[in-house]
mmCIF file with all atom_site columns, C-alpha atoms in Angstrom:
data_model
loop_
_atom_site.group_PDB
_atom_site.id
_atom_site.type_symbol
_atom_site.label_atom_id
_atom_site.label_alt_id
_atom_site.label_comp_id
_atom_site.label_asym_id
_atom_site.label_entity_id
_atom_site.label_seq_id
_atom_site.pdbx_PDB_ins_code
_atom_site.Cartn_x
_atom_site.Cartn_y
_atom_site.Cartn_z
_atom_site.occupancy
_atom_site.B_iso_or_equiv
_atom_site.pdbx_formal_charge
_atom_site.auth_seq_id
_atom_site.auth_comp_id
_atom_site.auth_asym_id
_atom_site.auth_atom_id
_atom_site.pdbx_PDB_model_num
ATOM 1   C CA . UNK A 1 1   ? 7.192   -10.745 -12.828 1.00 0.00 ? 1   UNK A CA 1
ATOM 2   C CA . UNK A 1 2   ? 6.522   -7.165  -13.848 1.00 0.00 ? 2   UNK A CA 1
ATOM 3   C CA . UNK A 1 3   ? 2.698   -5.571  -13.672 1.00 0.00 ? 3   UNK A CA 1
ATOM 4   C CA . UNK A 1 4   ? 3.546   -2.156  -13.799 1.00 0.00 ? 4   UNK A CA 1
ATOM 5   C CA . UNK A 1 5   ? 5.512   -0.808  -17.208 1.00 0.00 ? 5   UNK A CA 1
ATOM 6   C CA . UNK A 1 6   ? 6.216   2.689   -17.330 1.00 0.00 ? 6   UNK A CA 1
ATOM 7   C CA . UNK A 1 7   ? 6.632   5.250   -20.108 1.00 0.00 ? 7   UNK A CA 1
ATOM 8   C CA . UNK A 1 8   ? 8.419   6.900   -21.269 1.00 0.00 ? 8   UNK A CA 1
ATOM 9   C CA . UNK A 1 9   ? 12.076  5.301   -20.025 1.00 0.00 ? 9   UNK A CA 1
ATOM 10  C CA . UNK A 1 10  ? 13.670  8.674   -19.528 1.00 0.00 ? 10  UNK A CA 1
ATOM 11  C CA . UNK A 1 11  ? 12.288  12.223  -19.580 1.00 0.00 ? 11  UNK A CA 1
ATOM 12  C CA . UNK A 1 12  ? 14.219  15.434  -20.041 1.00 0.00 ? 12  UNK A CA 1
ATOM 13  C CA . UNK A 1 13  ? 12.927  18.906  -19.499 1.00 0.00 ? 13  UNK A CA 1
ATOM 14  C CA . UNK A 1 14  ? 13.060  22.842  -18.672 1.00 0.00 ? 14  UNK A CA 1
ATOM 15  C CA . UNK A 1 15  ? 11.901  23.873  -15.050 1.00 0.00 ? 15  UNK A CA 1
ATOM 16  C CA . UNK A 1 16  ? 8.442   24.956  -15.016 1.00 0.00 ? 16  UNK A CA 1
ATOM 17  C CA . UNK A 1 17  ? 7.513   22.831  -17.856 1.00 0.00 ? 17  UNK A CA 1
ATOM 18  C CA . UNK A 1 18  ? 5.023   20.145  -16.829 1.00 0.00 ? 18  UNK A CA 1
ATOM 19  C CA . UNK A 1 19  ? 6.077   15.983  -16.330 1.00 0.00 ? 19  UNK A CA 1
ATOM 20  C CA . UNK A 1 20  ? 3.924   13.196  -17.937 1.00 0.00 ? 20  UNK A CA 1
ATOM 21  C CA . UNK A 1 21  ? 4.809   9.490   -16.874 1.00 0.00 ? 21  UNK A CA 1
ATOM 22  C CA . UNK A 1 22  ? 2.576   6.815   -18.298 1.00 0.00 ? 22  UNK A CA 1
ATOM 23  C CA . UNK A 1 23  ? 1.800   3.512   -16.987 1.00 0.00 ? 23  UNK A CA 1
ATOM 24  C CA . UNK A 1 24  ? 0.416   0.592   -18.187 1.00 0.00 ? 24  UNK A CA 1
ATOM 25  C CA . UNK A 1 25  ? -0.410  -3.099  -15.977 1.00 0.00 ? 25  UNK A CA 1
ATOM 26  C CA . UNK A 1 26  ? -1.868  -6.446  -17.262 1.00 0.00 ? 26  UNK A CA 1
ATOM 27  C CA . UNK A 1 27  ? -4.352  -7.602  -14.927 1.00 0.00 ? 27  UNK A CA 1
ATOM 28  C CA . UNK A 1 28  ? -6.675  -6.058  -12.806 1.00 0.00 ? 28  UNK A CA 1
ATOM 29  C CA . UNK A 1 29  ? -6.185  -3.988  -9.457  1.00 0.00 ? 29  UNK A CA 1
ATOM 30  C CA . UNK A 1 30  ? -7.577  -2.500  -6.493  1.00 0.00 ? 30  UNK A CA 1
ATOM 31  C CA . UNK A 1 31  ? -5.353  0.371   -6.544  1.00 0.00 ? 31  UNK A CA 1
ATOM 32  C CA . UNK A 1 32  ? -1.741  1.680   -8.419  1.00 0.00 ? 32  UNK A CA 1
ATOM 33  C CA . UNK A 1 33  ? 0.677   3.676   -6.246  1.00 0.00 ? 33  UNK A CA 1
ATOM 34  C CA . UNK A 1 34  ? 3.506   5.638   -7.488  1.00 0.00 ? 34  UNK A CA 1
ATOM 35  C CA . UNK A 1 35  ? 6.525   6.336   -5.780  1.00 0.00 ? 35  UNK A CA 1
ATOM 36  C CA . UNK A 1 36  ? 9.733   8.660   -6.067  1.00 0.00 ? 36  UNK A CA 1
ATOM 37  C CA . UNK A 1 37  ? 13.437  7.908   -6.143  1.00 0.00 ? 37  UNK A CA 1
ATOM 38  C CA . UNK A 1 38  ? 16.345  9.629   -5.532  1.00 0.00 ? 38  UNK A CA 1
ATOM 39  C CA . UNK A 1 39  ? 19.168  8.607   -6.735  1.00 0.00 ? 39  UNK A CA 1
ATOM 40  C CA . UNK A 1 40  ? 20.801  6.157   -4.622  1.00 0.00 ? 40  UNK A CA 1
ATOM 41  C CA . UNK A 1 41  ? 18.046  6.557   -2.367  1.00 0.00 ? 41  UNK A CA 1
ATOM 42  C CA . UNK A 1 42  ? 14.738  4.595   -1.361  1.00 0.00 ? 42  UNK A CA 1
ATOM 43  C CA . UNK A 1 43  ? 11.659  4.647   -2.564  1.00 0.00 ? 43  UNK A CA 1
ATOM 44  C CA . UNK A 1 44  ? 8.976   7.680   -1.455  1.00 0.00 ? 44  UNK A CA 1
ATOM 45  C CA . UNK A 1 45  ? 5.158   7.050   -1.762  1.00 0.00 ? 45  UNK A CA 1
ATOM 46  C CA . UNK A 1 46  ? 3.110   9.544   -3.470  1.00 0.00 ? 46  UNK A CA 1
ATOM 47  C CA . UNK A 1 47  ? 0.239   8.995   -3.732  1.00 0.00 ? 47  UNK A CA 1
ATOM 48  C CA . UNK A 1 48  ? -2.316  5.987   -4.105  1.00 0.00 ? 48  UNK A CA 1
ATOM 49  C CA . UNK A 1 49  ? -5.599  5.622   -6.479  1.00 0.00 ? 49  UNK A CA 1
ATOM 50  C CA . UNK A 1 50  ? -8.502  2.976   -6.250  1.00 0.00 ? 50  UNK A CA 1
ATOM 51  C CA . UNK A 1 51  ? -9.429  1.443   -8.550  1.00 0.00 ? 51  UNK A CA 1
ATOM 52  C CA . UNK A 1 52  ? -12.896 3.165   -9.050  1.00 0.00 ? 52  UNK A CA 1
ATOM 53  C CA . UNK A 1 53  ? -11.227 6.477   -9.017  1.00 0.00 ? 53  UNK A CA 1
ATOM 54  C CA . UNK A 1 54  ? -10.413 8.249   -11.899 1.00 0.00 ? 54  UNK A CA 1
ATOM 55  C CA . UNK A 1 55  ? -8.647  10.840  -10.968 1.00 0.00 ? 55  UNK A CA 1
ATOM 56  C CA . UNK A 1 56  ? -6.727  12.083  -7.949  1.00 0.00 ? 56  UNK A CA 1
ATOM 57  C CA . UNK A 1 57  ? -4.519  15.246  -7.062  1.00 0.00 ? 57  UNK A CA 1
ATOM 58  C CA . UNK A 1 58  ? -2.224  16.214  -4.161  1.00 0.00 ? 58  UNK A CA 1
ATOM 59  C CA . UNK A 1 59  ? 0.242   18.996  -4.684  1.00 0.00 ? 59  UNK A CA 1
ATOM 60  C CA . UNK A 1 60  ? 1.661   19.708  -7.793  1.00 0.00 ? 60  UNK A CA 1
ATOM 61  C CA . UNK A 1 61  ? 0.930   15.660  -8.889  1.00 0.00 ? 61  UNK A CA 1
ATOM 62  C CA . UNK A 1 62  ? -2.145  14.513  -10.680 1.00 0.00 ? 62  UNK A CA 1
ATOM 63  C CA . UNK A 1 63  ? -2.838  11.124  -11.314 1.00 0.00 ? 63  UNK A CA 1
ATOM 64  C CA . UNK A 1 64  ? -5.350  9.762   -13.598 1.00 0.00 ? 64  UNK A CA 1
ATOM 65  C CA . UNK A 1 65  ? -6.467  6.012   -13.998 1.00 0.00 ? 65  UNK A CA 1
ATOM 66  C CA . UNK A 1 66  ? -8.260  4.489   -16.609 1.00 0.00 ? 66  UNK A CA 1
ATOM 67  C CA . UNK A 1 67  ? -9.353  0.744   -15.638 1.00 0.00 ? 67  UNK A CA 1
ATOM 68  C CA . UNK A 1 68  ? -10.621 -0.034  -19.364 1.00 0.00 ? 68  UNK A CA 1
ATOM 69  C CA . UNK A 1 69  ? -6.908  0.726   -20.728 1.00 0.00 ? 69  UNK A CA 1
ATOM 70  C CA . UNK A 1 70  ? -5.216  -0.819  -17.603 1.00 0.00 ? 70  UNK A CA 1
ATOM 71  C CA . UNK A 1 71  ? -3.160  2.032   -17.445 1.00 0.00 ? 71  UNK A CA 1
ATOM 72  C CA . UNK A 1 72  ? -2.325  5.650   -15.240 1.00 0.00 ? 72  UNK A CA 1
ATOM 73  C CA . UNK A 1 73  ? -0.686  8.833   -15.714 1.00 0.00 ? 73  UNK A CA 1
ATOM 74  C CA . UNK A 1 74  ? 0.965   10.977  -13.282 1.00 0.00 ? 74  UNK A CA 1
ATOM 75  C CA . UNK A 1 75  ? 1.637   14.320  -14.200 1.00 0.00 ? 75  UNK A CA 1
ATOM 76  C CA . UNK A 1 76  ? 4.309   17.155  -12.433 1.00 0.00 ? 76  UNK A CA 1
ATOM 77  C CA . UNK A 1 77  ? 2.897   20.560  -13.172 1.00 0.00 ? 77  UNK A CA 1
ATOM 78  C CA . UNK A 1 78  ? 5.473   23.064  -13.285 1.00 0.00 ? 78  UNK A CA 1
ATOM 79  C CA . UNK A 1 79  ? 8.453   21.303  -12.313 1.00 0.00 ? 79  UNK A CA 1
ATOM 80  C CA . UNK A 1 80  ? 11.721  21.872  -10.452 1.00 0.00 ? 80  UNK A CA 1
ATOM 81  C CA . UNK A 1 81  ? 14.631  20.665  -10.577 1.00 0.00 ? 81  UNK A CA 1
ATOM 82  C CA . UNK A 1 82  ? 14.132  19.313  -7.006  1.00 0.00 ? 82  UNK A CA 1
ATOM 83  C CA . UNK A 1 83  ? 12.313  17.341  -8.825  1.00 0.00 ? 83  UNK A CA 1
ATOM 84  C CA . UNK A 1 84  ? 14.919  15.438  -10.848 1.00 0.00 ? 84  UNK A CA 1
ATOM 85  C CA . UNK A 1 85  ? 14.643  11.490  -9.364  1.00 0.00 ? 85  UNK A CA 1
ATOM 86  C CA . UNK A 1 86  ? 13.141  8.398   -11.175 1.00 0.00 ? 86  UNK A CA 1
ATOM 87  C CA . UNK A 1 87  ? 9.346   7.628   -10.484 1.00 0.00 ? 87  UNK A CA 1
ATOM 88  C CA . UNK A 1 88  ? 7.736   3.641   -9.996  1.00 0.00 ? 88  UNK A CA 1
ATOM 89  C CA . UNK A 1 89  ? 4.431   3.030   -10.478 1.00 0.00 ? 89  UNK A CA 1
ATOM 90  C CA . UNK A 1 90  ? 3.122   0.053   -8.573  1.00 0.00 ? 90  UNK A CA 1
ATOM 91  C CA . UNK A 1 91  ? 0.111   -2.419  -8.302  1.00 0.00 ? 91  UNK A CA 1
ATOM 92  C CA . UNK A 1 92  ? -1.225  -5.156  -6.008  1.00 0.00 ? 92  UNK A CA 1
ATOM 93  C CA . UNK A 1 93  ? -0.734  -8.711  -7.120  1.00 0.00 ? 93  UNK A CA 1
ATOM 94  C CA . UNK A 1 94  ? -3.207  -11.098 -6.050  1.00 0.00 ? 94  UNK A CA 1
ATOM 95  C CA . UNK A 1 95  ? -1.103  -12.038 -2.833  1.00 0.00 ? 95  UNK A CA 1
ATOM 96  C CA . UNK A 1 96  ? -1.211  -8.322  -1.785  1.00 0.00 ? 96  UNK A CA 1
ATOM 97  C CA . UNK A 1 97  ? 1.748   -7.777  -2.746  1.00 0.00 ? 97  UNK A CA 1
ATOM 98  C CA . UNK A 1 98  ? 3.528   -4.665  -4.532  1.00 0.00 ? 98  UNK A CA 1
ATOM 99  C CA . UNK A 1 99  ? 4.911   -5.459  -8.191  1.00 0.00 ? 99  UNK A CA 1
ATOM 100 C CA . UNK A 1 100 ? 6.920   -2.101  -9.032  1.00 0.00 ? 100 UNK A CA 1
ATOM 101 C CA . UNK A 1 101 ? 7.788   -0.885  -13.287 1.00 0.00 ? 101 UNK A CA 1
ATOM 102 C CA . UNK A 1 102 ? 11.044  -0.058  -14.181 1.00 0.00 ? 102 UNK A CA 1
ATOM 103 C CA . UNK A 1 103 ? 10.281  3.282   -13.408 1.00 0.00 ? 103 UNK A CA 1
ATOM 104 C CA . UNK A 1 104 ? 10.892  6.528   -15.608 1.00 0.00 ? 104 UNK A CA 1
ATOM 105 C CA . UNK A 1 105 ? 13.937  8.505   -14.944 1.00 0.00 ? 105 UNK A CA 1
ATOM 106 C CA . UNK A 1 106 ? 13.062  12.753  -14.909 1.00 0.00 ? 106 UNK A CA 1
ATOM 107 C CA . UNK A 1 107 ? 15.897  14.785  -15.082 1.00 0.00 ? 107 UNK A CA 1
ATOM 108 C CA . UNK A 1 108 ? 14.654  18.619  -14.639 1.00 0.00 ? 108 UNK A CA 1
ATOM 109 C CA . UNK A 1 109 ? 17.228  21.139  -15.829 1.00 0.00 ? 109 UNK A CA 1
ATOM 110 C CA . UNK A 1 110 ? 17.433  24.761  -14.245 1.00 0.00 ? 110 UNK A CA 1
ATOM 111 C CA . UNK B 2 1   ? 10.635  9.566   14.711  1.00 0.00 ? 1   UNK B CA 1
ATOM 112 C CA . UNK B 2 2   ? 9.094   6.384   13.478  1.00 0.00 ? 2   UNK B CA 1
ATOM 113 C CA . UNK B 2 3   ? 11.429  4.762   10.561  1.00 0.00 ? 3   UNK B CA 1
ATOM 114 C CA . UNK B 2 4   ? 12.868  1.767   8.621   1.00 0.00 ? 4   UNK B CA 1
ATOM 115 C CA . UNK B 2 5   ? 16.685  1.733   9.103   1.00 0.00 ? 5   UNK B CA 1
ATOM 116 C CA . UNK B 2 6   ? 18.612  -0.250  7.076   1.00 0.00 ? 6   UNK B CA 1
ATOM 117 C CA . UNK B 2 7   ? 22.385  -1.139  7.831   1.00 0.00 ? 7   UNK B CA 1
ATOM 118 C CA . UNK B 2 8   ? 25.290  -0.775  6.528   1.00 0.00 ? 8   UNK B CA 1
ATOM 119 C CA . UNK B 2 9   ? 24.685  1.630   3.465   1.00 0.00 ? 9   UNK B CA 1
ATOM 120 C CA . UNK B 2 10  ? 27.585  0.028   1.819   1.00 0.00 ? 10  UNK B CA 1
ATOM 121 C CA . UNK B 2 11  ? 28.698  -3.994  1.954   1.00 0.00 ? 11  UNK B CA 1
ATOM 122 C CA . UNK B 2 12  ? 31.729  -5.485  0.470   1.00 0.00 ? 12  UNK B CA 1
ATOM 123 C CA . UNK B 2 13  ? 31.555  -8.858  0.085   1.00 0.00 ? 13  UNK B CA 1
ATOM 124 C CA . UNK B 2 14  ? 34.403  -11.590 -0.516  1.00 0.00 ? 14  UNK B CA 1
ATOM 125 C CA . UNK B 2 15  ? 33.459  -14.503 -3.110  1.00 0.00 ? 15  UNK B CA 1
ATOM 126 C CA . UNK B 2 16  ? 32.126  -17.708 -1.033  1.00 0.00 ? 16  UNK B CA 1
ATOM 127 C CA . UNK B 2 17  ? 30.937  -15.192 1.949   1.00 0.00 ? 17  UNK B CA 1
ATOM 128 C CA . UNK B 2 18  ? 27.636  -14.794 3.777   1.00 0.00 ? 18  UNK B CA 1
ATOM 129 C CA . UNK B 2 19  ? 26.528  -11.595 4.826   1.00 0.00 ? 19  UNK B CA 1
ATOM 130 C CA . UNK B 2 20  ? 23.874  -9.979  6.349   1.00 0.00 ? 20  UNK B CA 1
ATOM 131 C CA . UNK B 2 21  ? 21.643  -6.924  5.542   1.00 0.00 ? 21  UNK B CA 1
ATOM 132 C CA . UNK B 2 22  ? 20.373  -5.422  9.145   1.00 0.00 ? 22  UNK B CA 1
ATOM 133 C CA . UNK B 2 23  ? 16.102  -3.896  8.579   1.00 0.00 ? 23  UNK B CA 1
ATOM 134 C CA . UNK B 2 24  ? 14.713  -2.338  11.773  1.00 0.00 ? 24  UNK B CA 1
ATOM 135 C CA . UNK B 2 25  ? 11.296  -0.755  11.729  1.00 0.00 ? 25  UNK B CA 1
ATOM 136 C CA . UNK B 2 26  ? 9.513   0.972   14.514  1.00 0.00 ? 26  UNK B CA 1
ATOM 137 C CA . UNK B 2 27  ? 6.453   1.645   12.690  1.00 0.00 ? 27  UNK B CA 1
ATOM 138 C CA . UNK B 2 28  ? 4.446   -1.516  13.840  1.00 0.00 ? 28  UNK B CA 1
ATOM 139 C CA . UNK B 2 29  ? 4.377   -2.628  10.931  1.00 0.00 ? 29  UNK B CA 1
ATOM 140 C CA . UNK B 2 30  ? 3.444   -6.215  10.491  1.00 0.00 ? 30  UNK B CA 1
ATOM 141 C CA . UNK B 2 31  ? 4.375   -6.767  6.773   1.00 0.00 ? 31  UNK B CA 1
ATOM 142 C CA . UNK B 2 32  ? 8.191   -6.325  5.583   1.00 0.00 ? 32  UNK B CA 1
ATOM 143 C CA . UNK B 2 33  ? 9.853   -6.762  2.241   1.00 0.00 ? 33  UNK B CA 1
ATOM 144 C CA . UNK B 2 34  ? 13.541  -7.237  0.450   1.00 0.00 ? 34  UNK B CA 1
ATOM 145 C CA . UNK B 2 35  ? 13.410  -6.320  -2.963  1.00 0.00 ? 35  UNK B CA 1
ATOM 146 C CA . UNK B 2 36  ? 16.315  -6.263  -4.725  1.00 0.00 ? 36  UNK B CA 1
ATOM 147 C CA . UNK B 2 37  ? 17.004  -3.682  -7.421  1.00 0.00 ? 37  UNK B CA 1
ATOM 148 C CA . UNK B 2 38  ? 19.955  -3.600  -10.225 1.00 0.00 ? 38  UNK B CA 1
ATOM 149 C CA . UNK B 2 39  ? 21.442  -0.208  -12.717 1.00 0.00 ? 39  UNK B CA 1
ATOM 150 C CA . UNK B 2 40  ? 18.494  1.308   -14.136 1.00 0.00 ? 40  UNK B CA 1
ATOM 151 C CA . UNK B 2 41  ? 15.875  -1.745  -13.516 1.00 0.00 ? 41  UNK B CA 1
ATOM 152 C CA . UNK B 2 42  ? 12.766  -1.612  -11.406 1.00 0.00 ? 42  UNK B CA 1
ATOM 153 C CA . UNK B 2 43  ? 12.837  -3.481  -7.892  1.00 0.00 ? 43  UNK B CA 1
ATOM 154 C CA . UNK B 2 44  ? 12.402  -7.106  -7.695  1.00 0.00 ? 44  UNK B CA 1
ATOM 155 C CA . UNK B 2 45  ? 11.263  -9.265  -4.717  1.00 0.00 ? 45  UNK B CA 1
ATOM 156 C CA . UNK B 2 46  ? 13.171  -11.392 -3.128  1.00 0.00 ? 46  UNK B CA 1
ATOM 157 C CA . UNK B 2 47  ? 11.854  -12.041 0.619   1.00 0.00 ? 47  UNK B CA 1
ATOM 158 C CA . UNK B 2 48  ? 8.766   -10.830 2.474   1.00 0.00 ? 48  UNK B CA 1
ATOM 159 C CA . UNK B 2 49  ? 6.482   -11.298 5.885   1.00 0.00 ? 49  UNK B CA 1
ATOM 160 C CA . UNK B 2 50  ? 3.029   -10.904 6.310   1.00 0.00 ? 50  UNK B CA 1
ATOM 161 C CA . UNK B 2 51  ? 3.685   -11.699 10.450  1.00 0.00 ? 51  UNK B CA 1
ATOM 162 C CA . UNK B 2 52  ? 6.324   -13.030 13.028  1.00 0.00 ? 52  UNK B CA 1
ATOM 163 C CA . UNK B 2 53  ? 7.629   -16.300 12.529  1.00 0.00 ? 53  UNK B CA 1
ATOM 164 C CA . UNK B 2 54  ? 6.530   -16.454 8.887   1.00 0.00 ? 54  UNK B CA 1
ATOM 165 C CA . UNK B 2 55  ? 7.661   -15.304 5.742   1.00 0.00 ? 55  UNK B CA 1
ATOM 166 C CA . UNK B 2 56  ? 7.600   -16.393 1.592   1.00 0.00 ? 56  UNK B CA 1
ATOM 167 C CA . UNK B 2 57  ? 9.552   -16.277 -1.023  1.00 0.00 ? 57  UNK B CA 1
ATOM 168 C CA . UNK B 2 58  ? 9.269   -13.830 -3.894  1.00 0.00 ? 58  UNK B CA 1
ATOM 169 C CA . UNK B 2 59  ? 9.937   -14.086 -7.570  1.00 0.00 ? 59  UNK B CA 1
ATOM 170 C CA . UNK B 2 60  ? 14.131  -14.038 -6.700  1.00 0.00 ? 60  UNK B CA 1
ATOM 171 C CA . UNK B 2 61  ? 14.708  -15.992 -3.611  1.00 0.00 ? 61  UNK B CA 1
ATOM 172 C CA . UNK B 2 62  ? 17.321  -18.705 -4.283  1.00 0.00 ? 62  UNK B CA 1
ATOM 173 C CA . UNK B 2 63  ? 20.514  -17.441 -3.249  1.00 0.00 ? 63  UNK B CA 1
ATOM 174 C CA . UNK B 2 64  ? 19.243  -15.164 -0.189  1.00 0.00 ? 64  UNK B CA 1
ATOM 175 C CA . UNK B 2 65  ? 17.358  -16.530 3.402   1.00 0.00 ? 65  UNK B CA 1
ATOM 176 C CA . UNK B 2 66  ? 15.586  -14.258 6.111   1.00 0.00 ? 66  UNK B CA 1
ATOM 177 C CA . UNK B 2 67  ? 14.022  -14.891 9.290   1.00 0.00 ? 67  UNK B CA 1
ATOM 178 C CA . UNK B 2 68  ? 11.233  -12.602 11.524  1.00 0.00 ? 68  UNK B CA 1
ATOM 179 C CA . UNK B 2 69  ? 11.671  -13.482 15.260  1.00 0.00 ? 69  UNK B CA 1
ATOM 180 C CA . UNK B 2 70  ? 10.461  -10.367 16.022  1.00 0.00 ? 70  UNK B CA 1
ATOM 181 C CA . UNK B 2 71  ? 8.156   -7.762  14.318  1.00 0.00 ? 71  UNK B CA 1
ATOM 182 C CA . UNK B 2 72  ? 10.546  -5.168  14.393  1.00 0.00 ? 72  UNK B CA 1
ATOM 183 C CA . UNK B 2 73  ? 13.825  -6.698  12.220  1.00 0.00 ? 73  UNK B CA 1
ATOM 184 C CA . UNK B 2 74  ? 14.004  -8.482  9.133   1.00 0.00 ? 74  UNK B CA 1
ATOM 185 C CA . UNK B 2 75  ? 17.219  -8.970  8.357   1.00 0.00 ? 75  UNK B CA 1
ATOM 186 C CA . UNK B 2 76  ? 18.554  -10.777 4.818   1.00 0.00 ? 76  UNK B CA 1
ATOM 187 C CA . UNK B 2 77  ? 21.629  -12.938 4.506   1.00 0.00 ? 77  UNK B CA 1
ATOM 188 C CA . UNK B 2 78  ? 23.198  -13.387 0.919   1.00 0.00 ? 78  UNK B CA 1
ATOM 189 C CA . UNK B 2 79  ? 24.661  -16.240 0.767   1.00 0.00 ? 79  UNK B CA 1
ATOM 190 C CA . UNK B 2 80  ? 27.604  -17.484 -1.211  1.00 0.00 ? 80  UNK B CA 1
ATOM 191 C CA . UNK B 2 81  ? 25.141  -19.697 -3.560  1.00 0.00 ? 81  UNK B CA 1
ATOM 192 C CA . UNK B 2 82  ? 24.050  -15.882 -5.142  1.00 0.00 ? 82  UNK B CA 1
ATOM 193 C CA . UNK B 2 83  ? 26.077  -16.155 -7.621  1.00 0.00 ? 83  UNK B CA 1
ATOM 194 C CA . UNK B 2 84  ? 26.037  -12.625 -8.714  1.00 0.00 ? 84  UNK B CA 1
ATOM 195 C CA . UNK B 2 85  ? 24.802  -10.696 -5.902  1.00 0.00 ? 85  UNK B CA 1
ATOM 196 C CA . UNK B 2 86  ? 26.080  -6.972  -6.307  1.00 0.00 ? 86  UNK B CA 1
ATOM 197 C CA . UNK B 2 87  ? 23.358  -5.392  -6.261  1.00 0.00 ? 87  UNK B CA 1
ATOM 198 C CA . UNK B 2 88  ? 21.334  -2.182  -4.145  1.00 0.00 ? 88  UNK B CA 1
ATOM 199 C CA . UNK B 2 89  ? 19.359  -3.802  -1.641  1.00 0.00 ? 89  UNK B CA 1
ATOM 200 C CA . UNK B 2 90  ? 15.887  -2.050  -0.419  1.00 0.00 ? 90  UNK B CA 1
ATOM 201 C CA . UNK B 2 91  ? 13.486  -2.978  2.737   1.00 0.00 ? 91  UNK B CA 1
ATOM 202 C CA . UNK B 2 92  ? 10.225  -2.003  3.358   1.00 0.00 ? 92  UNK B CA 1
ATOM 203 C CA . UNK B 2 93  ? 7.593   -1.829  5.459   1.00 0.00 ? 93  UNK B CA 1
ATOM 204 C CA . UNK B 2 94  ? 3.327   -1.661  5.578   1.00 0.00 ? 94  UNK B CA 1
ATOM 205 C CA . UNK B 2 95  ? 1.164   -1.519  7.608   1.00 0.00 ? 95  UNK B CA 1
ATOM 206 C CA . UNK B 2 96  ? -1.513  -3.100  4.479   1.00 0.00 ? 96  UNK B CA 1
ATOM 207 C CA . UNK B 2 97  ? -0.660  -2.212  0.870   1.00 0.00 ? 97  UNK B CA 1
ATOM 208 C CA . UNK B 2 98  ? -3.761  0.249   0.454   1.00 0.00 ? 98  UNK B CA 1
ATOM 209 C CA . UNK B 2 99  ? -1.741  2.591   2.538   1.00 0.00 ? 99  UNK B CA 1
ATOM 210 C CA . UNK B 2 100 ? 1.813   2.429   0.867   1.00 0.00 ? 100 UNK B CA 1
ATOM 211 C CA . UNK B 2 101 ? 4.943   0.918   1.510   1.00 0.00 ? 101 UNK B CA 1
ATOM 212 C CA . UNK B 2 102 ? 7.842   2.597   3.720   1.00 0.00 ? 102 UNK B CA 1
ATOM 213 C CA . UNK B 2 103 ? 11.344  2.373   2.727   1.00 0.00 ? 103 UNK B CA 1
ATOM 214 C CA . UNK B 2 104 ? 14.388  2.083   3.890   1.00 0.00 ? 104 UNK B CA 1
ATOM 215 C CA . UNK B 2 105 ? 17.606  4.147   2.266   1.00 0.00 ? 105 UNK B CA 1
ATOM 216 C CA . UNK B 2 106 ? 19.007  0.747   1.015   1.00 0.00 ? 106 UNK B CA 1
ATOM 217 C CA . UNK B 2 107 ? 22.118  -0.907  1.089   1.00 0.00 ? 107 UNK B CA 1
ATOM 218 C CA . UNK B 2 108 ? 24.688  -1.307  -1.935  1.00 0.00 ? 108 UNK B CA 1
ATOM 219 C CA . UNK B 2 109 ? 26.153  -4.737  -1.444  1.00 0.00 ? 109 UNK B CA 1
ATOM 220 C CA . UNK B 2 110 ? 29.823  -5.027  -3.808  1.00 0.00 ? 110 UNK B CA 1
ATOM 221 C CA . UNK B 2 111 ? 31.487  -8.499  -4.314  1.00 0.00 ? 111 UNK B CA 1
ATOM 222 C CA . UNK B 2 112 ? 35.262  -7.958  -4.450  1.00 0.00 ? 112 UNK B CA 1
#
């Protein structure tokens, strides 16, 4: 079963231009996580938001949650091309566990 | 340096084979997960333990069987009733979801 969708599927852009991956989940959570992939690699955490946050930075990441639309953002200001990978988001089903998207795939050209 | 391993990185499997997928953590965690994840798709779970000596099935279990004798390994066998189990293989590990799962690097299983 999939909570999590994200949006867009695939993202190209210029380094130093900004990211925006969207996220959208069906029922309600106590908090969305987003990870990081490298290819042929695991998964990285990023960073986590509760549910009654709205908004939540570390880094060059912002993440932004909006409960009413059941859906997040996570936006990459001005990106590398380190930071080429695909990106999950994830919720909490009601057994506690993770349900991941299918995840955006950023490609970052020098 | 505390860690999920997960061995081998690559598998080859023969049709009508079991094999195993070694996950060691030395995190202390108590939860672990298989999810299973496929070209370009999200990850989907097959296996996962809340604590030793138990463990449920997730949305794509038939086909695969773990155990948890001790809190450090979780290892997954894919049985020859998968029918179509090629496939990159991920483990993880929490210590409670509201702090993020740890993964491993994952394993690419190929049936030849």
């Amino acid at each position: 079963s999939q909570q999590g969708e994200e949006d867009p599927q695939a993202l190209s852009i210029q380094e130093g231009e900004n990211a925006t991956m969207n996220c959208s989940y069906k029922t309600s959570i106590n908090n969305l996580q987003w990870y990081r992939q490298n290819s042929g690699r695991g998964l990285v955490h990023l960073i986590l938001i509760r549910s009654n946050e709205r908004e939540k930075h570390s880094g060059r990441l912002r993440v932004t949650l909006d409960t009413s639309k059941k859906s997040s953002s996570l936006l990459i200001t001005a990106s590398r091309a380190a930071d080429t990978a695909s990106y999950f988001c994830a919720t909490e089903d009601q057994g506690g566990k993770l349900i991941f998207g299918q995840g955006t795939e950023l490609s970052v050209k020098p | 340096d505390g860690g999920i391993t997960q061995s081998p990185k690559y598998l080859f499997r023969k049709e009508g084979q079991n094999v195993t997928l070694s996950c060691e953590q030395n995190l202390n965690h108590d939860a672990m997960y298989w999810y299973r994840q496929d070209p370009g798709q999200g990850l989907r779970l097959i296996y996962y333990s809340q604590i030793v000596n138990d463990f449920q099935k997730g949305d794509i279990a038939e086909g695969y069987s773990v155990s948890r004798e001790k809190k450090e390994s979780f290892p997954l066998t894919v049985t020859s009733a998968q029918k179509n189990p090629t496939a990159f293989y991920l483990c993880a590990s929490s210590i409670g979801s509201w702090y993020g799962y740890t993964f491993g690097s994952g394993t690419r299983l190929t049936v030849v």
